[in-house]
XYZ file of C-alpha atoms in Angstrom:
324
model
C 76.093 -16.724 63.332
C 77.102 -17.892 59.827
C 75.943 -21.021 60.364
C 72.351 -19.115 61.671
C 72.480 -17.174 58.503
C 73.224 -20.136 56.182
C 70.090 -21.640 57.334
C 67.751 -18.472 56.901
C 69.371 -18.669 53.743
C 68.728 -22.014 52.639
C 64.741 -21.532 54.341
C 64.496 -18.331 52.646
C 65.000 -19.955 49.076
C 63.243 -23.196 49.247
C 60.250 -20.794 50.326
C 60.921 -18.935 47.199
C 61.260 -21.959 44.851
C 58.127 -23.232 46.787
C 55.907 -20.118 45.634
C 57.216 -19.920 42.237
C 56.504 -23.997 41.781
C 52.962 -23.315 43.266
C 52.429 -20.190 40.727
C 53.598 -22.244 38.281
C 51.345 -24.925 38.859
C 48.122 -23.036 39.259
C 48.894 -21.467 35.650
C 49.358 -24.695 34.239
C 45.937 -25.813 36.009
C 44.526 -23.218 34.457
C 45.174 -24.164 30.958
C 42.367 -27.196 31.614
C 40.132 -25.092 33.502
C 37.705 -25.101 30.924
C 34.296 -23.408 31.865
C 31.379 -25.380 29.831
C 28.558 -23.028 31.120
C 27.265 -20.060 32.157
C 23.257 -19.222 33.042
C 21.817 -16.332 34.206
C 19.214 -16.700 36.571
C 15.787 -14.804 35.525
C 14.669 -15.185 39.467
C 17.079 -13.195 41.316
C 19.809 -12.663 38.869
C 22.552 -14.313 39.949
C 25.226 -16.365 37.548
C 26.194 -19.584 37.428
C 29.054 -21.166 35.801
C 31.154 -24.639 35.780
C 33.128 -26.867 33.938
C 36.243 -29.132 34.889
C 37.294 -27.093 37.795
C 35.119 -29.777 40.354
C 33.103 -26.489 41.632
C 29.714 -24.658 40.491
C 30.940 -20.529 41.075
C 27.545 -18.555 41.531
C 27.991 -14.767 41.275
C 25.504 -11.651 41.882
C 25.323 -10.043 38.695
C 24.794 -6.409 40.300
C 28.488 -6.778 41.971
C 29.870 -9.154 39.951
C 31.161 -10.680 43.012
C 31.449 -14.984 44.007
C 28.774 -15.365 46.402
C 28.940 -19.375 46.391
C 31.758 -21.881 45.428
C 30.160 -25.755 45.786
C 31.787 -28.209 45.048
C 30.499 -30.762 43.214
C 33.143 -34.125 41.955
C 33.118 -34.116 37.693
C 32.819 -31.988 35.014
C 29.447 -29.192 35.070
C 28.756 -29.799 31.626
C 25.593 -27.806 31.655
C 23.381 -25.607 34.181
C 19.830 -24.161 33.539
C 18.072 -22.665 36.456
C 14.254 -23.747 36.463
C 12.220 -20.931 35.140
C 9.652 -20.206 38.123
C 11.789 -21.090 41.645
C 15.227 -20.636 42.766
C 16.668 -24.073 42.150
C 19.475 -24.850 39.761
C 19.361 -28.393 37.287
C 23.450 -29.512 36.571
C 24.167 -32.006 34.018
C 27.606 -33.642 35.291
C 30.155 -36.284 32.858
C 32.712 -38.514 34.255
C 31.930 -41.380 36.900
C 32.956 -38.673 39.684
C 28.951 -37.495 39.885
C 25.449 -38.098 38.313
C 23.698 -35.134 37.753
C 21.503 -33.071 40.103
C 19.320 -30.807 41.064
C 20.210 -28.051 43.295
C 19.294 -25.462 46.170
C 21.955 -23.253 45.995
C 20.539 -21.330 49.270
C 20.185 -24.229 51.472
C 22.661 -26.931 49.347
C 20.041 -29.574 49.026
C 20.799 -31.996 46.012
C 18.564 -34.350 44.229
C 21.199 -36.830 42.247
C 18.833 -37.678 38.973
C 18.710 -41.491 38.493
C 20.698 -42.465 34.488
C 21.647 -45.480 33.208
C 24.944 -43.959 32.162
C 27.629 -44.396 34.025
C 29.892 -41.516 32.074
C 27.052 -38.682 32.572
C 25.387 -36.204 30.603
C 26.167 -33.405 28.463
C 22.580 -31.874 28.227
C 19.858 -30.287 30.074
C 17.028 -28.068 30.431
C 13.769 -27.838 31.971
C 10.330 -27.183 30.286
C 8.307 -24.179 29.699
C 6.879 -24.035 33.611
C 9.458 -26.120 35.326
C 7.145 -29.196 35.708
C 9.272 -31.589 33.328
C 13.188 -31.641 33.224
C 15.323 -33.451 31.260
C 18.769 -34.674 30.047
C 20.196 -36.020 27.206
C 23.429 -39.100 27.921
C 26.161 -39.989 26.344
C 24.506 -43.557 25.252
C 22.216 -41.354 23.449
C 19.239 -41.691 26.567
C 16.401 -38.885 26.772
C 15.496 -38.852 30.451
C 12.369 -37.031 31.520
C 11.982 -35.925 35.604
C 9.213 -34.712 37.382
C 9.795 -30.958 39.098
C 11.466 -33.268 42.295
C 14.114 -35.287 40.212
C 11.766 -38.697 39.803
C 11.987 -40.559 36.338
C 9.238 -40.506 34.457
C 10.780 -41.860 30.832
C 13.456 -42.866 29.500
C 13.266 -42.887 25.234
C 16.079 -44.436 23.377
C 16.567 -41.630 20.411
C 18.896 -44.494 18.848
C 21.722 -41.451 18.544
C 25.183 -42.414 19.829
C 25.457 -39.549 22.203
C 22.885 -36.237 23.149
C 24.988 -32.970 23.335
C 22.587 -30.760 23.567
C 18.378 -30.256 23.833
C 15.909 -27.234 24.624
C 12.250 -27.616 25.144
C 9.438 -26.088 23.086
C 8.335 -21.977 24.822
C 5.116 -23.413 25.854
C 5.216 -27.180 24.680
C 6.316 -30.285 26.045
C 7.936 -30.665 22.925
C 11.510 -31.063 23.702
C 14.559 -30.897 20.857
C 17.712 -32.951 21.248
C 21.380 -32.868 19.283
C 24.016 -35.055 18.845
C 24.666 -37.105 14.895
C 21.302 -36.244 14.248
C 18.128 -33.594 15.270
C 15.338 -35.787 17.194
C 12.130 -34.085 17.860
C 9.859 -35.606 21.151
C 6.558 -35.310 22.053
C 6.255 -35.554 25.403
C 2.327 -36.242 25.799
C 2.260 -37.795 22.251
C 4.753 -40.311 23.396
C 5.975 -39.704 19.767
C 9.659 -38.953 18.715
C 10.955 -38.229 14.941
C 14.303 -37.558 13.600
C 15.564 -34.919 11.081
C 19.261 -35.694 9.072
C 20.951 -32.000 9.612
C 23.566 -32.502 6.531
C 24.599 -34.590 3.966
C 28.480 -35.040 5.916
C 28.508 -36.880 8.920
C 29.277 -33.891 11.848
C 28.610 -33.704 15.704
C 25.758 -31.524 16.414
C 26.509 -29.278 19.570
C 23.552 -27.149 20.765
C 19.812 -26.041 19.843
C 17.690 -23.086 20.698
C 14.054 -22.894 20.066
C 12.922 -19.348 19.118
C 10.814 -18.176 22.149
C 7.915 -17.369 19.595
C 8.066 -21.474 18.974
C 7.156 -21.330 15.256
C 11.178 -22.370 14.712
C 14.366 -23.275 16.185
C 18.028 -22.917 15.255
C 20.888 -25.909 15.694
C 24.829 -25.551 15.231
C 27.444 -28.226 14.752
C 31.342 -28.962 15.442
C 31.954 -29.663 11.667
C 34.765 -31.755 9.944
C 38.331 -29.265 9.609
C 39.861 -32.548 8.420
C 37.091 -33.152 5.486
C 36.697 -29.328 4.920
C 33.056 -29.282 7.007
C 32.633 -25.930 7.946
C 30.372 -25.433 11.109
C 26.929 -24.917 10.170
C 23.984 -22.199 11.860
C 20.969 -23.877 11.010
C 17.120 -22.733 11.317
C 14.466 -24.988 10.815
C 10.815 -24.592 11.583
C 8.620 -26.315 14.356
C 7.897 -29.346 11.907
C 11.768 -29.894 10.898
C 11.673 -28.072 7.357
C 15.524 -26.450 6.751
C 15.275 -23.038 6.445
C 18.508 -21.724 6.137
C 21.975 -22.574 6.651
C 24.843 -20.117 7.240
C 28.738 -20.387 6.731
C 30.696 -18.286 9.280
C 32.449 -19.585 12.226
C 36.123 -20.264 12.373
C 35.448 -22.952 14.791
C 32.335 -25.042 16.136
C 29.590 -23.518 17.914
C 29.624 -23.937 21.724
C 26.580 -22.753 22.867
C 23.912 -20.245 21.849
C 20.929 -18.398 23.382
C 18.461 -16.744 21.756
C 17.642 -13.138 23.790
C 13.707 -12.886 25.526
C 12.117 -10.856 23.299
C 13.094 -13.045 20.243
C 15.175 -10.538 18.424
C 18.664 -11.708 18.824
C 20.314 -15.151 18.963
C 24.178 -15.179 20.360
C 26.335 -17.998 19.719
C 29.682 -18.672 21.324
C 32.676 -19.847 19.027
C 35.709 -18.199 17.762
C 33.985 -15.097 17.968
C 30.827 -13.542 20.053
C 27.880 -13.442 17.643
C 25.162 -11.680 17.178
C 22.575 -12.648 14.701
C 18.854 -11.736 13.462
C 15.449 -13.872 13.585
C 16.013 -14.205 10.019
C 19.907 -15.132 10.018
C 21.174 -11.858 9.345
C 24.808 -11.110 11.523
C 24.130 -7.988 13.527
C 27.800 -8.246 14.799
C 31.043 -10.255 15.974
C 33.867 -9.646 18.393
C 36.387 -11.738 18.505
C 37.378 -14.096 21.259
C 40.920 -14.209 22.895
C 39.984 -17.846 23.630
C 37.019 -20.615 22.328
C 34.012 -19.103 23.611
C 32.035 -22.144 25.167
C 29.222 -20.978 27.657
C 27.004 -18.424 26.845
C 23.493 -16.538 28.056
C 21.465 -13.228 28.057
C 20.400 -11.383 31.270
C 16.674 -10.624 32.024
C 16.519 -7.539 30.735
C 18.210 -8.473 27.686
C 21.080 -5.940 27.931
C 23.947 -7.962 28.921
C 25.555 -10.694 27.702
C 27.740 -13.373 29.908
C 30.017 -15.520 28.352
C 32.582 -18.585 29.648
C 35.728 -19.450 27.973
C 38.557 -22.478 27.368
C 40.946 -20.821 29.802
C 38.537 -20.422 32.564
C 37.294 -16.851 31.740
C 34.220 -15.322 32.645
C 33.148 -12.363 30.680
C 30.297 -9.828 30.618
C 29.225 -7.770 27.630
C 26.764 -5.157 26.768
C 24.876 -5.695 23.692
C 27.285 -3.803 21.201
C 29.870 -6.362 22.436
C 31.682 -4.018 24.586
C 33.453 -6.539 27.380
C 31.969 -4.426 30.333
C 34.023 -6.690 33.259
C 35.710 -10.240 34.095
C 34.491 -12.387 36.727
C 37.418 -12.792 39.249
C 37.369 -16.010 41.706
């Protein structure tokens, strides 16, 4: 019997050590699970988000519940659902996948043809979902039809694109990375703007949904004293107005539907005015890094360094945290 007991013992233990090894491990996972994205969809309002967890999590955003995990192999750098249909375009880095478009109902993917082997960090699709495109990490501009086919491929002569957003109701389409290039789509014509006298990476770009402007942030320099930069600039690439604020580089940011409110995800949750004016800030437990508005405007989701995903009302109240 001692012998019988010794064992149980012995079993009993190593299944201990086992679950607190496992726990241990999944925290430590956690520390990389870094979620890039997050995109409300204005068609049936569900949520997507992604990043280096090898899964795109959809959730229904009356619940707040995971209704899909897919995997997909790589980094989700980006997702923007099209604007008319149910169908979801993912920009993917690493040489695990290309990027895609996909149905999350029936789990069709179209893999979009690039010439870059270490993927893409940007993506969006135009005003009525006919054109999509992303922006590579060789500094490519590659423009789809509505069924993934490659229409053009324009060398912006950048190093890398990390971010673009098309024109409200042009196929004029705006893309970041050491520099602001401006294409023209049925011009065929592309021109480039110089953001700032200091060399910085540019990170994201939202055009104002009335079109007459549109607003870019950057990483800055902490080493060379850059602070990160909010900048506005009208349709034709005049600087409008530059603002000083954020602790740490702009993520993401989203202007809302109706024009009056951009949010931008950094240190803190912003809120700002069309003309530049802060509305309001809460600060962030972690680097904010994905960020969009609901349909209605009311609501705010957010995705975070540490794998957090956060909904707020629009006095920054955090109303509930995605579990998955």
């Amino acid at each position: 019997m001692k012998t019988n007991h010794s064992i149980i013992l012995i079993v009993f233990l190593i299944l201990v050590y086992g679950c607190k090894e496992s726990r241990e491990a999944t925290e430590k996972e956690r520390e990389n699970w870094w979620l890039w994205t997050a995109n409300w969809n204005p068609n049936n309002d569900q949520i997507s988000a992604g990043g280096t967890q090898d899964t795109l999590r959809l959730f229904s955003s009356e619940s707040y519940q995971l209704v899909y995990n897919i995997p997909l192999k790589g980094t989700i750098t980006k997702t923007k659902w099209h604007p008319m249909k149910n169908i979801l375009a993912i920009s993917m880095q690493n040489e695990k996948s290309k990027s895609l478009i996909l149905d999350p109902n029936s789990n069709d993917q179209i893999v979009l043809d690039s010439l870059d082997e270490s993927g893409a960090r940007a993506i969006g699709w135009n005003y009525n979902g006919e054109l999509l495109a992303t922006g590579d990490y060789s500094g490519i501009l590659n423009i789809y039809n509505e069924s993934g086919g490659i229409i053009k491929r324009i060398d912006t002569k950048q190093k890398g694109l990390m971010g673009l957003d098309w024109h409200p109701d042009k196929n004029i389409v705006t893309v970041v990375g050491e520099r602001i290039s401006i294409y023209d789509f049925d011009n065929d014509s592309i021109y480039d703007i110089k953001p700032r006298k200091e060399d910085v990476l540019m990170l994201c770009v939202a055009w104002h949904p009335n079109g007459r402007f549109f607003v870019t942030a950057d990483y800055g320099d902490f080493e060379n004293d850059y602070t990160p930069l909010l900048q506005f600039w009208s349709a034709n690439g005049k600087n409008l107005k530059n603002i000083k604020k954020s602790k740490a580089e702009y993520r993401n940011l989203k202007w809302s539907g109706d024009g009056k409110t951009l949010a931008t995800a950094s240190e803190s949750l912003r809120l700002w005015t069309e003309n530049g004016d802060l509305l309001k800030e809460s600060k962030s437990e972690n680097l904010l890094w994905g960020i969009d508005w609901n349909k209605s405007d009311s609501k705010i989701v957010t995705t975070d360094e540490k794998g957090k995903i956060i909904i707020w009302d629009k006095e920054l109240n955090q109303i509930q945290e995605l579990t998955y």
